[in-house]
Amino acid sequence: MMKIRAWAQYYVDMLTKLGVIRFSILSAATVIFFSITIQASINYILRGQVKLDDLYAAILFAIIVTPWVVFFLSIVVQQLEHSRKRLSKMVYKLQEVRARDLQLQQELQVNIIELNAEFEERKKAEADRNQAFKDLENEVFQREQAQLVVEERSALVRSFIDSSPDLVYYSNEQGQFSGCNLAMEALTGKIEKELIGLTPFDAFDTEIAAKFAATDKAVLNTKLPETYEQWLTYPDGHKACFELRKVPFFGRRNEYIGVLGYGRDITERKKYQDALEKASRDKTTFISTISHELRTPLNGVVGLSRILLDSSLNAEQRQHLNTIYVSAQTMGNIFNDIIDLDKFDRRKFEIVNQPIEFRSFLNDIETLAQLQVAQKGLVLAFDIFGDIPDFINADGTRMRQVLWNLVSNAVKFTDSGEISIRIFTSEEANNKIGLTFEVEDTGIGISADGQDKIFAMYYQEQGSKRATGTGIGLAVAKSLMTAMGGDIWVSSELGKGSCFTIEFDVDGVDSLLPSGTADSEQTKLSILLVEDIELNVTVCTAILNKLGHTVEVAVDGRSAIQMAENNSYDLIFLDINLPDISGFEIIKTLRENKTLELPPVVALTANVINNRQEYIEKGMDDAISKPLSINAVTGVISRLFSKVEKGDEPNLHYTADGVADEQEMLDEYLDIDLLQQYLDTLGKDLLLQSVRLFEQTMPHYLTLLNTNLTARDQDAIVDEAHKIKGAAGSVGLIRIQQVSQLAQSPEQPTWWENIDDWVEQINTEYQYDVKRLKTWIENQDG
């Protein structure tokens, strides 16, 4: 097989070397030669001879056929050779390609291995990344959930803060607001976005802002909380009292970033406190009234006991009567202390200075002291140093109370020896007189520690069996002296006695008449006094007689009615509480008497008078409280009988049918001339419309007035009173206008003492006056 391939290759090589034609000729010759040889051999073998014709035929056939066959084969072979060569080249190339492919395959295998490794790594990394993504997603989810929780909590906290009625705000270190709640927005009139970046001076009035900013600054500087109360003003003008709590404000990283403030509205608490104080004052007045009523019989017991002690009595009677006398006197002193203690707790002592006869005052003190020291067998030394004025302007009741307390204590703590009372006077500038009283005893004395505490409330010297009182007398005395502008102190030594000293200044006066009042200014009147208590009758009669009036007395209601109907009086003082019928029933009966021309009637009451109008509406012309004083009596007479001359409020005169003259009554409440002009100009409908507008605006004015009164803001009170005065004047409410005029006049010396009553009068009476005004308008023609 290999030889055949070799011959075939040789054939091809020859063909390639000789070319087709030459190789074809050579091949044809070779074929002819072999054809002749084979033909001759076959013929010879078969026939035994060789014929030339057969040779010629073979030669001819070979010559004709062989070249074409050889040529064709040569062409085929040549093509095949060419194909082989090409194929060889292709094989070679394929081998190269295969080798390269093998190399590439090897490289591919390496790459595949590397890729597989990388794939595994990537797969692992992908798995790690996926896990990381999952962890990150979980973390993001958790954060989102946490953020939602934080947002929900923040929203809840914000909602809670906004729904809180308390102020909440926070400011930065520059004192600028950084945020607030709805309550703060309502207070400032600015929403949070507008408030951020502003200072308190941009949000509040200067006075309010100054304190607001100062406390913020104090918290910023000290980093300590601060709590205080401050009145703040809303945009509509009404005030509210806030208890402000300001604390340092720290961020999430505990860095200091400003001030956090809270404010609770305590206006109602303030009003409640004021109401309690007013109730306490009313209670004090009630207690004072009761004390007045109880002192009347108590003074009778003391006075009658003292008179009986001067009469002929046996030893046992004298002892019993002396016990009654001392007990009644002690009871009166303790009751006085309790009364004044209540005043001390609730309100400042009221000092009423009026002219008193000083020598008579000193004689009373000496007489009392003499009675007390005589009961214990002590000696009284009563000495006066200096010139004693005939009259001084002072509160004699309070002076007696202090001195009686000192004398009583001196007698109580002294068993033997002497009680000394020394009075020193000195003249000072501007008609001032300096008074010094010393009350010295030889009793048990006071320890050094006790001297520092002796004027404290309820203090009693330890170990002293004599300290059986209330322990408030000296505390009250100290407060009274302070209220009178003076002082009290003690010097003492145990076992050797004590010396109490009081010192104060008074004004010197020329007579007992009130300052600025002459006898000629008082009309001499015939007065009916209706009073059932003998002591009150004595006091009232003495006052009225001293003022130059004549007095007749009725001790019960029926006698008063009979005397009023059968006699002509210029004035009636009528007690409200009588043993048979009340003063209001008496005045009603007298008003119903159509034949009687009744003079002015003044109610005498032991109760506090908050609203004089209540008494007037029940038929009285005026009212004053008991016990009577010269100032009260002269004041009411001046109001009732000097009004026409001085141009003040007109007096009420009642007609025979018991109804007050309508015009004069209306003149007290309404400016009739002004209203008539309005009626003629505007007409009834427009005037009523103005009155209704006044009714609509008054509640707002009163709200501001009341809150400012609670805040004790004088300027704001005056401002609101001025507005009310103008509004009342515009619709002819003359009484409200006049009260508002008082309320807007703080220059009056007793403005603060009376402003509560004026405001209360405006609050309670303006509606009554508006009702009268509407009735008057509706009754007019047209």
Tab-separated table of N, CA, C and O in Angstrom, residues 157-158 161 168-173 176-180 192 216 219-226 245-262:
chain	number	residue	atom	x	y	z
A	157	VAL	N	-45.217	63.796	70.466
A	157	VAL	CA	-44.715	64.812	71.395
A	157	VAL	C	-45.128	66.202	70.931
A	157	VAL	O	-45.575	67.041	71.717
A	158	ARG	N	-44.993	66.441	69.622
A	158	ARG	CA	-45.371	67.744	69.080
A	158	ARG	C	-46.866	67.997	69.276
A	158	ARG	O	-47.287	69.091	69.660
A	161	ILE	N	-47.388	68.712	72.867
A	161	ILE	CA	-46.936	70.064	73.206
A	161	ILE	C	-47.902	71.108	72.659
A	161	ILE	O	-48.249	72.076	73.334
A	168	VAL	N	-44.843	76.765	75.650
A	168	VAL	CA	-43.590	76.033	75.471
A	168	VAL	C	-42.808	76.747	74.367
A	168	VAL	O	-43.337	76.998	73.283
A	169	TYR	N	-41.578	77.079	74.653
A	169	TYR	CA	-40.726	77.687	73.642
A	169	TYR	C	-39.275	77.326	73.933
A	169	TYR	O	-38.937	76.869	75.030
A	170	TYR	N	-38.427	77.460	72.925
A	170	TYR	CA	-36.998	77.316	73.164
A	170	TYR	C	-36.275	78.361	72.329
A	170	TYR	O	-36.711	78.726	71.232
A	171	SER	N	-35.191	78.855	72.892
A	171	SER	CA	-34.423	79.921	72.247
A	171	SER	C	-32.951	79.550	72.234
A	171	SER	O	-32.490	78.729	73.033
A	172	ASN	N	-32.217	80.172	71.298
A	172	ASN	CA	-30.795	79.856	71.155
A	172	ASN	C	-29.957	80.736	72.079
A	172	ASN	O	-30.487	81.537	72.865
A	173	GLU	N	-28.644	80.581	71.948
A	173	GLU	CA	-27.746	81.311	72.833
A	173	GLU	C	-27.714	82.799	72.538
A	173	GLU	O	-27.214	83.580	73.346
A	176	GLN	N	-32.637	84.333	70.652
A	176	GLN	CA	-33.655	84.331	69.609
A	176	GLN	C	-34.510	83.080	69.728
A	176	GLN	O	-34.013	81.992	70.050
A	177	PHE	N	-35.794	83.223	69.442
A	177	PHE	CA	-36.683	82.075	69.494
A	177	PHE	C	-36.322	81.074	68.409
A	177	PHE	O	-36.069	81.438	67.249
A	178	SER	N	-36.306	79.790	68.786
A	178	SER	CA	-36.004	78.720	67.831
A	178	SER	C	-37.210	77.831	67.574
A	178	SER	O	-37.179	77.017	66.649
A	179	GLY	N	-38.240	77.941	68.365
A	179	GLY	CA	-39.441	77.136	68.187
A	179	GLY	C	-40.407	77.389	69.321
A	179	GLY	O	-40.040	77.928	70.366
A	180	CYS	N	-41.675	76.983	69.126
A	180	CYS	CA	-42.687	77.187	70.159
A	180	CYS	C	-43.895	76.332	69.854
A	180	CYS	O	-43.966	75.680	68.797
A	192	GLU	N	-45.180	79.972	64.378
A	192	GLU	CA	-43.826	79.559	64.753
A	192	GLU	C	-42.795	80.039	63.732
A	192	GLU	O	-41.708	80.517	64.103
A	216	ASP	N	-34.071	84.790	80.639
A	216	ASP	CA	-33.417	83.903	79.664
A	216	ASP	C	-31.903	84.020	79.766
A	216	ASP	O	-31.172	83.014	79.764
A	219	VAL	N	-30.463	82.283	82.822
A	219	VAL	CA	-30.354	80.829	82.650
A	219	VAL	C	-29.182	80.496	81.733
A	219	VAL	O	-28.442	79.535	81.971
A	220	LEU	N	-28.981	81.304	80.681
A	220	LEU	CA	-27.853	81.084	79.764
A	220	LEU	C	-26.521	81.223	80.488
A	220	LEU	O	-25.586	80.441	80.260
A	221	ASN	N	-26.436	82.223	81.361
A	221	ASN	CA	-25.158	82.485	82.035
A	221	ASN	C	-24.883	81.488	83.150
A	221	ASN	O	-23.753	81.016	83.300
A	222	THR	N	-25.898	81.160	83.925
A	222	THR	CA	-25.683	80.296	85.091
A	222	THR	C	-25.907	78.827	84.785
A	222	THR	O	-25.446	77.965	85.531
A	223	LYS	N	-26.652	78.556	83.683
A	223	LYS	CA	-27.032	77.179	83.331
A	223	LYS	C	-27.812	76.517	84.469
A	223	LYS	O	-27.744	75.296	84.676
A	224	LEU	N	-28.555	77.336	85.199
A	224	LEU	CA	-29.378	76.854	86.296
A	224	LEU	C	-30.840	77.201	86.000
A	224	LEU	O	-31.128	78.247	85.416
A	225	PRO	N	-31.773	76.314	86.381
A	225	PRO	CA	-33.198	76.610	86.146
A	225	PRO	C	-33.637	77.844	86.917
A	225	PRO	O	-33.044	78.211	87.940
A	226	GLU	N	-34.687	78.466	86.411
A	226	GLU	CA	-35.239	79.636	87.089
A	226	GLU	C	-36.755	79.607	86.950
A	226	GLU	O	-37.284	79.318	85.873
A	245	ARG	N	-41.147	78.634	83.946
A	245	ARG	CA	-40.036	77.775	84.352
A	245	ARG	C	-39.079	77.691	83.183
A	245	ARG	O	-39.442	77.259	82.091
A	246	LYS	N	-37.848	78.149	83.376
A	246	LYS	CA	-36.854	78.172	82.314
A	246	LYS	C	-35.664	77.305	82.725
A	246	LYS	O	-35.152	77.442	83.837
A	247	VAL	N	-35.251	76.416	81.794
A	247	VAL	CA	-34.170	75.473	82.095
A	247	VAL	C	-33.178	75.480	80.946
A	247	VAL	O	-33.514	75.837	79.810
A	248	PRO	N	-31.912	75.075	81.204
A	248	PRO	CA	-30.937	74.950	80.116
A	248	PRO	C	-31.406	73.893	79.121
A	248	PRO	O	-31.989	72.873	79.489
A	249	PHE	N	-31.113	74.122	77.837
A	249	PHE	CA	-31.557	73.244	76.750
A	249	PHE	C	-30.325	72.605	76.108
A	249	PHE	O	-29.432	73.308	75.634
A	250	PHE	N	-30.273	71.266	76.107
A	250	PHE	CA	-29.112	70.538	75.579
A	250	PHE	C	-29.528	69.711	74.363
A	250	PHE	O	-30.657	69.207	74.285
A	251	GLY	N	-28.577	69.549	73.416
A	251	GLY	CA	-28.825	68.774	72.217
A	251	GLY	C	-28.568	67.290	72.418
A	251	GLY	O	-28.339	66.799	73.526
A	252	ARG	N	-28.584	66.499	71.272
A	252	ARG	CA	-28.422	65.052	71.362
A	252	ARG	C	-27.039	64.656	71.838
A	252	ARG	O	-26.865	63.611	72.444
A	253	ARG	N	-26.043	65.464	71.531
A	253	ARG	CA	-24.670	65.156	71.966
A	253	ARG	C	-24.319	65.911	73.252
A	253	ARG	O	-23.154	66.141	73.536
A	254	ASN	N	-25.363	66.281	73.967
A	254	ASN	CA	-25.205	66.936	75.264
A	254	ASN	C	-24.519	68.292	75.148
A	254	ASN	O	-23.898	68.777	76.093
A	255	GLU	N	-24.630	68.893	73.957
A	255	GLU	CA	-24.069	70.228	73.801
A	255	GLU	C	-25.121	71.256	74.212
A	255	GLU	O	-26.321	71.049	74.006
A	256	TYR	N	-24.678	72.356	74.800
A	256	TYR	CA	-25.573	73.402	75.301
A	256	TYR	C	-26.012	74.278	74.135
A	256	TYR	O	-25.174	74.865	73.443
A	257	ILE	N	-27.324	74.352	73.907
A	257	ILE	CA	-27.789	75.079	72.726
A	257	ILE	C	-28.776	76.201	73.044
A	257	ILE	O	-29.188	76.907	72.132
A	258	GLY	N	-29.190	76.358	74.292
A	258	GLY	CA	-30.084	77.480	74.565
A	258	GLY	C	-30.932	77.271	75.804
A	258	GLY	O	-30.542	76.594	76.747
A	259	VAL	N	-32.147	77.854	75.762
A	259	VAL	CA	-33.056	77.855	76.915
A	259	VAL	C	-34.382	77.244	76.491
A	259	VAL	O	-34.911	77.552	75.413
A	260	LEU	N	-34.902	76.361	77.331
A	260	LEU	CA	-36.230	75.787	77.130
A	260	LEU	C	-37.152	76.370	78.191
A	260	LEU	O	-36.837	76.320	79.381
A	261	GLY	N	-38.265	76.946	77.753
A	261	GLY	CA	-39.160	77.619	78.687
A	261	GLY	C	-40.555	77.026	78.684
A	261	GLY	O	-41.071	76.620	77.633
A	262	TYR	N	-41.130	76.931	79.883
A	262	TYR	CA	-42.511	76.501	80.048
A	262	TYR	C	-43.258	77.611	80.793
A	262	TYR	O	-42.678	78.272	81.643
